[in-house]
PDB file of C-alpha atoms in Angstrom:
ATOM      1  CA  GLN G   1       2.194  16.607  -0.479  1.00 82.00           C
ATOM      2  CA  SER G   2       3.300  13.197  -1.532  1.00 88.00           C
ATOM      3  CA  VAL G   3       6.925  12.261  -2.065  1.00 93.00           C
ATOM      4  CA  LEU G   4       6.008  10.804  -5.460  1.00 97.00           C
ATOM      5  CA  THR G   5       4.210  13.039  -7.926  1.00 97.00           C
ATOM      6  CA  GLN G   6       1.342  11.790 -10.107  1.00 98.00           C
ATOM      7  CA  PRO G   7      -1.120  13.730 -12.203  1.00 97.00           C
ATOM      8  CA  PRO G   8      -4.447  14.013 -10.347  1.00 97.00           C
ATOM      9  CA  SER G   9      -6.448  12.780 -13.279  1.00 97.00           C
ATOM     10  CA  VAL G  10      -6.214  11.382 -16.760  1.00 98.00           C
ATOM     11  CA  SER G  11      -8.914  10.433 -19.230  1.00 96.00           C
ATOM     12  CA  ALA G  12      -9.309   8.652 -22.516  1.00 96.00           C
ATOM     13  CA  ALA G  13     -11.930   6.945 -24.624  1.00 96.00           C
ATOM     14  CA  PRO G  14     -12.676   3.243 -24.512  1.00 97.00           C
ATOM     15  CA  GLY G  15     -10.224   1.254 -26.579  1.00 97.00           C
ATOM     16  CA  GLN G  16      -7.567   3.926 -26.393  1.00 97.00           C
ATOM     17  CA  LYS G  17      -4.263   3.982 -24.517  1.00 97.00           C
ATOM     18  CA  VAL G  18      -3.352   6.064 -21.518  1.00 98.00           C
ATOM     19  CA  THR G  19      -0.191   6.563 -19.543  1.00 98.00           C
ATOM     20  CA  ILE G  20       0.187   7.663 -15.914  1.00 98.00           C
ATOM     21  CA  SER G  21       3.475   9.110 -14.736  1.00 98.00           C
ATOM     22  CA  CYS G  22       5.103   8.940 -11.341  1.00 98.00           C
ATOM     23  CA  SER G  23       7.984  11.277 -10.621  1.00 98.00           C
ATOM     24  CA  GLY G  24      10.359  10.949  -7.724  1.00 97.00           C
ATOM     25  CA  SER G  25      13.997  11.377  -6.846  1.00 97.00           C
ATOM     26  CA  SER G  26      17.271   9.558  -6.572  1.00 96.00           C
ATOM     27  CA  SER G  27      16.411   8.410  -3.078  1.00 96.00           C
ATOM     28  CA  ASN G  28      13.265   6.636  -4.096  1.00 96.00           C
ATOM     29  CA  ILE G  29      12.420   5.745  -7.720  1.00 97.00           C
ATOM     30  CA  GLY G  30      16.020   6.379  -8.759  1.00 96.00           C
ATOM     31  CA  SER G  31      17.321   3.580  -6.507  1.00 95.00           C
ATOM     32  CA  ASN G  32      14.401   1.223  -5.916  1.00 95.00           C
ATOM     33  CA  TYR G  33      11.812  -0.812  -7.740  1.00 96.00           C
ATOM     34  CA  VAL G  34       8.372   0.717  -8.394  1.00 97.00           C
ATOM     35  CA  SER G  35       4.996  -0.916  -7.909  1.00 97.00           C
ATOM     36  CA  TRP G  36       1.587   0.182  -9.245  1.00 98.00           C
ATOM     37  CA  TYR G  37      -1.794  -0.379  -7.645  1.00 98.00           C
ATOM     38  CA  GLN G  38      -5.355  -0.070  -8.849  1.00 98.00           C
ATOM     39  CA  GLN G  39      -8.100   0.892  -6.468  1.00 98.00           C
ATOM     40  CA  LEU G  40     -11.630   0.470  -7.799  1.00 97.00           C
ATOM     41  CA  PRO G  41     -14.278   2.576  -6.023  1.00 93.00           C
ATOM     42  CA  GLY G  42     -15.087   1.245  -2.566  1.00 93.00           C
ATOM     43  CA  THR G  43     -12.538  -1.561  -2.701  1.00 97.00           C
ATOM     44  CA  ALA G  44      -9.035  -2.346  -1.390  1.00 97.00           C
ATOM     45  CA  PRO G  45      -6.059  -1.643  -3.677  1.00 97.00           C
ATOM     46  CA  LYS G  46      -4.825  -4.342  -5.999  1.00 97.00           C
ATOM     47  CA  LEU G  47      -1.273  -4.952  -7.214  1.00 97.00           C
ATOM     48  CA  LEU G  48      -0.938  -4.335 -10.954  1.00 97.00           C
ATOM     49  CA  ILE G  49       2.804  -4.012 -11.567  1.00 97.00           C
ATOM     50  CA  TYR G  50       5.833  -4.768  -9.382  1.00 96.00           C
ATOM     51  CA  ASP G  51       9.602  -4.499  -9.823  1.00 95.00           C
ATOM     52  CA  ASN G  52       9.015  -1.748 -12.417  1.00 96.00           C
ATOM     53  CA  THR G  53       7.758  -3.994 -15.200  1.00 97.00           C
ATOM     54  CA  LYS G  54       6.415  -7.339 -13.841  1.00 96.00           C
ATOM     55  CA  ARG G  55       2.759  -8.321 -13.816  1.00 97.00           C
ATOM     56  CA  PRO G  56       1.358 -10.671 -11.142  1.00 95.00           C
ATOM     57  CA  SER G  57      -0.532 -13.610 -12.475  1.00 94.00           C
ATOM     58  CA  GLY G  58      -4.002 -12.720 -13.550  1.00 95.00           C
ATOM     59  CA  ILE G  59      -3.160  -9.153 -14.575  1.00 97.00           C
ATOM     60  CA  PRO G  60      -3.784  -8.725 -18.319  1.00 97.00           C
ATOM     61  CA  ASP G  61      -0.966  -7.595 -20.572  1.00 95.00           C
ATOM     62  CA  ARG G  62      -2.967  -4.452 -21.287  1.00 97.00           C
ATOM     63  CA  PHE G  63      -1.192  -3.142 -18.234  1.00 98.00           C
ATOM     64  CA  SER G  64       2.532  -2.342 -18.478  1.00 98.00           C
ATOM     65  CA  GLY G  65       5.133  -0.572 -16.436  1.00 98.00           C
ATOM     66  CA  SER G  66       8.404   1.128 -17.192  1.00 97.00           C
ATOM     67  CA  LYS G  67      11.023   3.149 -15.377  1.00 97.00           C
ATOM     68  CA  SER G  68      13.633   5.613 -16.476  1.00 96.00           C
ATOM     69  CA  GLY G  69      15.868   7.419 -14.025  1.00 96.00           C
ATOM     70  CA  THR G  70      13.696   8.998 -11.346  1.00 97.00           C
ATOM     71  CA  SER G  71      10.366   8.502 -13.148  1.00 98.00           C
ATOM     72  CA  ALA G  72       8.071   5.560 -13.716  1.00 98.00           C
ATOM     73  CA  THR G  73       5.103   5.145 -16.025  1.00 98.00           C
ATOM     74  CA  LEU G  74       2.070   2.907 -16.051  1.00 98.00           C
ATOM     75  CA  GLY G  75       0.525   2.164 -19.433  1.00 98.00           C
ATOM     76  CA  ILE G  76      -2.931   0.841 -20.059  1.00 98.00           C
ATOM     77  CA  THR G  77      -4.052  -0.123 -23.571  1.00 97.00           C
ATOM     78  CA  GLY G  78      -7.431  -1.121 -24.851  1.00 97.00           C
ATOM     79  CA  LEU G  79      -9.193   0.931 -22.195  1.00 97.00           C
ATOM     80  CA  GLN G  80     -12.398  -0.487 -20.744  1.00 96.00           C
ATOM     81  CA  THR G  81     -14.996   1.235 -18.591  1.00 96.00           C
ATOM     82  CA  GLY G  82     -14.020  -1.224 -15.829  1.00 95.00           C
ATOM     83  CA  ASP G  83     -10.595   0.386 -15.741  1.00 97.00           C
ATOM     84  CA  GLU G  84     -12.039   3.478 -14.155  1.00 97.00           C
ATOM     85  CA  ALA G  85     -10.208   3.634 -10.823  1.00 97.00           C
ATOM     86  CA  ASP G  86      -7.562   5.379  -8.816  1.00 98.00           C
ATOM     87  CA  TYR G  87      -4.004   4.348  -9.615  1.00 98.00           C
ATOM     88  CA  TYR G  88      -1.088   4.668  -7.217  1.00 98.00           C
ATOM     89  CA  CYS G  89       2.633   4.214  -7.624  1.00 98.00           C
ATOM     90  CA  GLY G  90       4.778   3.145  -4.612  1.00 97.00           C
ATOM     91  CA  THR G  91       8.338   2.411  -3.674  1.00 97.00           C
ATOM     92  CA  TRP G  92      10.852   2.662  -0.831  1.00 96.00           C
ATOM     93  CA  ASP G  93      12.657   5.886  -0.014  1.00 96.00           C
ATOM     94  CA  ARG G  94      16.114   5.200   1.342  1.00 95.00           C
ATOM     95  CA  SER G  95      16.527   8.701   2.767  1.00 95.00           C
ATOM     96  CA  LEU G  96      13.295   8.544   4.697  1.00 94.00           C
ATOM     97  CA  SER G  97      13.713   4.819   5.424  1.00 94.00           C
ATOM     98  CA  ALA G  98      10.034   4.574   4.683  1.00 95.00           C
ATOM     99  CA  GLY G  99       7.632   3.431   2.083  1.00 96.00           C
ATOM    100  CA  VAL G 100       6.097   6.073  -0.081  1.00 96.00           C
ATOM    101  CA  PHE G 101       3.145   6.365  -2.418  1.00 97.00           C
ATOM    102  CA  GLY G 102       2.195   8.804  -5.089  1.00 97.00           C
ATOM    103  CA  GLY G 103      -0.872  10.960  -4.506  1.00 97.00           C
ATOM    104  CA  GLY G 104      -2.925   8.836  -6.857  1.00 97.00           C
ATOM    105  CA  THR G 105      -4.337   9.378 -10.355  1.00 98.00           C
ATOM    106  CA  LYS G 106      -8.062   9.090 -11.134  1.00 98.00           C
ATOM    107  CA  LEU G 107      -8.637   7.455 -14.509  1.00 98.00           C
ATOM    108  CA  THR G 108     -11.816   8.295 -16.328  1.00 97.00           C
ATOM    109  CA  VAL G 109     -12.838   6.295 -19.374  1.00 96.00           C
ATOM    110  CA  LEU G 110     -15.034   8.616 -21.354  1.00 89.00           C
TER     111      LEU G 110
ATOM    112  CA  GLN Y   1      -6.203 -18.593  -1.328  1.00 95.00           C
ATOM    113  CA  VAL Y   2      -4.619 -15.722   0.467  1.00 97.00           C
ATOM    114  CA  GLN Y   3      -6.940 -14.034   3.017  1.00 98.00           C
ATOM    115  CA  LEU Y   4      -6.217 -11.051   5.199  1.00 98.00           C
ATOM    116  CA  VAL Y   5      -8.859 -10.034   7.726  1.00 98.00           C
ATOM    117  CA  GLU Y   6      -8.409  -6.858   9.776  1.00 98.00           C
ATOM    118  CA  SER Y   7     -10.200  -6.195  13.016  1.00 97.00           C
ATOM    119  CA  GLY Y   8     -10.102  -3.864  15.965  1.00 97.00           C
ATOM    120  CA  GLY Y   9     -11.195  -0.599  14.323  1.00 97.00           C
ATOM    121  CA  GLY Y  10     -13.798   1.688  15.881  1.00 97.00           C
ATOM    122  CA  VAL Y  11     -14.417   5.069  17.318  1.00 97.00           C
ATOM    123  CA  VAL Y  12     -11.859   6.287  19.905  1.00 98.00           C
ATOM    124  CA  GLN Y  13     -11.218   9.550  21.662  1.00 98.00           C
ATOM    125  CA  PRO Y  14      -8.116  11.609  20.930  1.00 98.00           C
ATOM    126  CA  GLY Y  15      -5.184  10.520  23.025  1.00 97.00           C
ATOM    127  CA  ARG Y  16      -6.519   7.000  23.594  1.00 98.00           C
ATOM    128  CA  SER Y  17      -5.152   3.695  22.240  1.00 98.00           C
ATOM    129  CA  LEU Y  18      -6.381   1.016  19.904  1.00 98.00           C
ATOM    130  CA  ARG Y  19      -4.864  -2.233  18.666  1.00 98.00           C
ATOM    131  CA  LEU Y  20      -5.575  -3.554  15.195  1.00 98.00           C
ATOM    132  CA  SER Y  21      -5.164  -7.186  14.216  1.00 98.00           C
ATOM    133  CA  CYS Y  22      -4.806  -8.812  10.838  1.00 98.00           C
ATOM    134  CA  ALA Y  23      -5.485 -12.558  10.621  1.00 98.00           C
ATOM    135  CA  ALA Y  24      -3.727 -14.192   7.720  1.00 98.00           C
ATOM    136  CA  SER Y  25      -4.364 -17.461   5.968  1.00 97.00           C
ATOM    137  CA  GLY Y  26      -3.656 -19.257   2.702  1.00 97.00           C
ATOM    138  CA  PHE Y  27       0.133 -18.703   2.716  1.00 97.00           C
ATOM    139  CA  THR Y  28       3.164 -19.321   4.899  1.00 97.00           C
ATOM    140  CA  PHE Y  29       2.829 -16.208   7.054  1.00 97.00           C
ATOM    141  CA  SER Y  30       6.306 -16.458   8.555  1.00 96.00           C
ATOM    142  CA  SER Y  31       7.906 -16.209   5.111  1.00 95.00           C
ATOM    143  CA  TYR Y  32       6.684 -12.804   4.115  1.00 96.00           C
ATOM    144  CA  GLY Y  33       6.962  -9.226   5.188  1.00 95.00           C
ATOM    145  CA  MET Y  34       3.766  -7.443   6.134  1.00 96.00           C
ATOM    146  CA  HIS Y  35       2.563  -3.877   5.951  1.00 97.00           C
ATOM    147  CA  TRP Y  36      -0.016  -1.478   7.358  1.00 98.00           C
ATOM    148  CA  VAL Y  37      -1.323   1.136   4.904  1.00 98.00           C
ATOM    149  CA  ARG Y  38      -4.006   3.690   5.648  1.00 98.00           C
ATOM    150  CA  GLN Y  39      -6.388   5.852   3.677  1.00 98.00           C
ATOM    151  CA  ALA Y  40      -8.080   8.901   5.161  1.00 98.00           C
ATOM    152  CA  PRO Y  41     -11.614   9.568   3.966  1.00 96.00           C
ATOM    153  CA  GLY Y  42     -11.442  10.797   0.376  1.00 95.00           C
ATOM    154  CA  LYS Y  43      -7.625  10.793   0.336  1.00 97.00           C
ATOM    155  CA  GLY Y  44      -4.851   8.723  -1.134  1.00 97.00           C
ATOM    156  CA  LEU Y  45      -2.889   5.816   0.270  1.00 97.00           C
ATOM    157  CA  GLU Y  46      -0.377   6.419   3.075  1.00 97.00           C
ATOM    158  CA  TRP Y  47       2.151   3.711   4.035  1.00 97.00           C
ATOM    159  CA  VAL Y  48       2.236   3.408   7.840  1.00 98.00           C
ATOM    160  CA  ALA Y  49       4.594   0.639   8.776  1.00 97.00           C
ATOM    161  CA  ASP Y  50       6.163  -2.636   7.759  1.00 96.00           C
ATOM    162  CA  ILE Y  51       7.784  -5.584   9.467  1.00 96.00           C
ATOM    163  CA  TRP Y  52      10.101  -8.214   8.003  1.00 95.00           C
ATOM    164  CA  HIS Y  53       9.101 -11.841   7.812  1.00 95.00           C
ATOM    165  CA  ASP Y  54      10.872 -12.720  11.052  1.00 94.00           C
ATOM    166  CA  GLY Y  55      10.098  -9.496  12.867  1.00 94.00           C
ATOM    167  CA  SER Y  56      13.771  -8.550  12.876  1.00 95.00           C
ATOM    168  CA  ASN Y  57      13.195  -5.156  11.252  1.00 95.00           C
ATOM    169  CA  LYS Y  58      10.422  -2.654  11.494  1.00 96.00           C
ATOM    170  CA  TYR Y  59       9.974   0.701   9.728  1.00 96.00           C
ATOM    171  CA  TYR Y  60       7.536   3.500  10.343  1.00 97.00           C
ATOM    172  CA  ALA Y  61       6.187   6.613   8.665  1.00 97.00           C
ATOM    173  CA  ASP Y  62       7.325   9.766  10.390  1.00 96.00           C
ATOM    174  CA  SER Y  63       3.688  10.619  11.058  1.00 97.00           C
ATOM    175  CA  VAL Y  64       3.272   7.654  13.415  1.00 98.00           C
ATOM    176  CA  LYS Y  65       6.836   7.060  14.668  1.00 98.00           C
ATOM    177  CA  GLY Y  66       6.920   6.848  18.414  1.00 97.00           C
ATOM    178  CA  ARG Y  67       3.148   6.371  18.663  1.00 98.00           C
ATOM    179  CA  PHE Y  68       2.434   3.240  16.649  1.00 98.00           C
ATOM    180  CA  THR Y  69       4.075  -0.205  16.968  1.00 98.00           C
ATOM    181  CA  ILE Y  70       3.883  -2.924  14.384  1.00 98.00           C
ATOM    182  CA  SER Y  71       4.376  -6.494  15.536  1.00 98.00           C
ATOM    183  CA  ARG Y  72       3.572 -10.032  14.453  1.00 98.00           C
ATOM    184  CA  ASP Y  73       3.005 -13.414  15.949  1.00 98.00           C
ATOM    185  CA  ASN Y  74       4.089 -16.046  13.436  1.00 97.00           C
ATOM    186  CA  SER Y  75       2.683 -18.837  15.582  1.00 97.00           C
ATOM    187  CA  LYS Y  76      -0.767 -17.275  15.291  1.00 98.00           C
ATOM    188  CA  ASN Y  77      -0.455 -15.976  11.685  1.00 98.00           C
ATOM    189  CA  THR Y  78      -1.420 -12.572  12.964  1.00 98.00           C
ATOM    190  CA  LEU Y  79      -0.147  -9.041  12.352  1.00 98.00           C
ATOM    191  CA  TYR Y  80      -0.738  -6.253  14.846  1.00 98.00           C
ATOM    192  CA  LEU Y  81      -0.703  -2.464  14.975  1.00 98.00           C
ATOM    193  CA  GLN Y  82      -0.723  -0.939  18.424  1.00 98.00           C
ATOM    194  CA  MET Y  83      -1.809   2.690  18.088  1.00 98.00           C
ATOM    195  CA  ASN Y  84      -1.192   5.030  21.064  1.00 98.00           C
ATOM    196  CA  GLY Y  85      -1.771   8.748  21.413  1.00 98.00           C
ATOM    197  CA  LEU Y  86      -4.332   8.748  18.629  1.00 98.00           C
ATOM    198  CA  ARG Y  87      -5.027  12.031  16.836  1.00 98.00           C
ATOM    199  CA  ALA Y  88      -7.857  13.190  14.656  1.00 98.00           C
ATOM    200  CA  GLU Y  89      -5.554  12.940  11.650  1.00 97.00           C
ATOM    201  CA  ASP Y  90      -5.161   9.206  12.260  1.00 98.00           C
ATOM    202  CA  THR Y  91      -8.791   8.731  11.175  1.00 98.00           C
ATOM    203  CA  ALA Y  92      -8.633   6.386   8.212  1.00 98.00           C
ATOM    204  CA  VAL Y  93      -9.345   2.984   6.847  1.00 98.00           C
ATOM    205  CA  TYR Y  94      -6.381   0.808   7.840  1.00 98.00           C
ATOM    206  CA  TYR Y  95      -5.354  -1.979   5.485  1.00 98.00           C
ATOM    207  CA  CYS Y  96      -2.960  -4.791   6.186  1.00 98.00           C
ATOM    208  CA  ALA Y  97      -1.056  -6.068   3.183  1.00 97.00           C
ATOM    209  CA  LYS Y  98       1.232  -8.966   2.508  1.00 96.00           C
ATOM    210  CA  ASP Y  99       4.564  -8.383   0.849  1.00 93.00           C
ATOM    211  CA  TYR Y 100       5.600 -10.282  -2.230  1.00 90.00           C
ATOM    212  CA  TYR Y 101       8.988 -10.756  -0.596  1.00 89.00           C
ATOM    213  CA  ALA Y 102      10.349 -11.599   2.884  1.00 75.00           C
ATOM    214  CA  SER Y 103      11.411  -7.989   3.194  1.00 77.00           C
ATOM    215  CA  GLY Y 104      10.279  -5.549   0.562  1.00 81.00           C
ATOM    216  CA  MET Y 105       7.816  -2.923  -0.592  1.00 87.00           C
ATOM    217  CA  VAL Y 106       5.507  -4.906  -2.930  1.00 91.00           C
ATOM    218  CA  LYS Y 107       2.095  -5.332  -1.477  1.00 93.00           C
ATOM    219  CA  ASP Y 108       0.544  -8.263  -3.367  1.00 93.00           C
ATOM    220  CA  TYR Y 109      -2.491  -8.984  -1.271  1.00 97.00           C
ATOM    221  CA  TRP Y 110      -4.600  -6.598   0.771  1.00 98.00           C
ATOM    222  CA  GLY Y 111      -7.283  -7.029   3.415  1.00 98.00           C
ATOM    223  CA  GLN Y 112     -10.652  -5.339   3.189  1.00 97.00           C
ATOM    224  CA  GLY Y 113      -9.638  -2.677   5.732  1.00 97.00           C
ATOM    225  CA  THR Y 114     -10.907  -1.569   9.103  1.00 98.00           C
ATOM    226  CA  LEU Y 115     -12.058   1.961   9.866  1.00 98.00           C
ATOM    227  CA  VAL Y 116     -10.546   3.895  12.736  1.00 98.00           C
ATOM    228  CA  THR Y 117     -12.289   7.140  13.716  1.00 98.00           C
ATOM    229  CA  VAL Y 118     -10.609   9.400  16.208  1.00 98.00           C
ATOM    230  CA  SER Y 119     -13.142  11.818  17.575  1.00 97.00           C
ATOM    231  CA  SER Y 120     -14.347  13.290  20.906  1.00 94.00           C
TER     232      SER Y 120
END
């Protein structure tokens, strides 16, 4: 069981929008920045969002992040078949003094 | 461009040791924190350990504390993970990742991973 809770799967049609939630507690999301990672099948993870809302260079603005209290959300608009991947949220947990990830969410673009 | 290349993985018997290395290039290695993250077959990501840019602070997941040691040699641009007392549940692909900051939790570049299999 992961410290951060994500839905196991989400799906949407091409061109549509999807959101992926990440729920935590005051010791992790509530007091630290959240990052989001995309892992395409058979590849290493890739940073999508950091510091809750910032996108690294090269990440299209179709990807967005937000945080409210002890939850964070990744939004993806204009879905493409190439977006099919596993998505993970991550942050620091001050009670554990450890990094933590969500269990991952598999996105299917129907 | 940033490159992270892990090595040292393989098949090892339970209770034995293994040392992973991560050779870094394309950035000022001594300025950034570094992480090890693992992924068991068919499972999600698990953060393993991280080390600050200057090696002054190290943190570990409870699952590896006391068995694994993270270290770095800034003169060689190399990150290490010494793994002792290996267990079957340590079987995973191990990724090294660069932090966006000198000491943080944002992994902005990842290596391709090296597979560690613990089996008798």
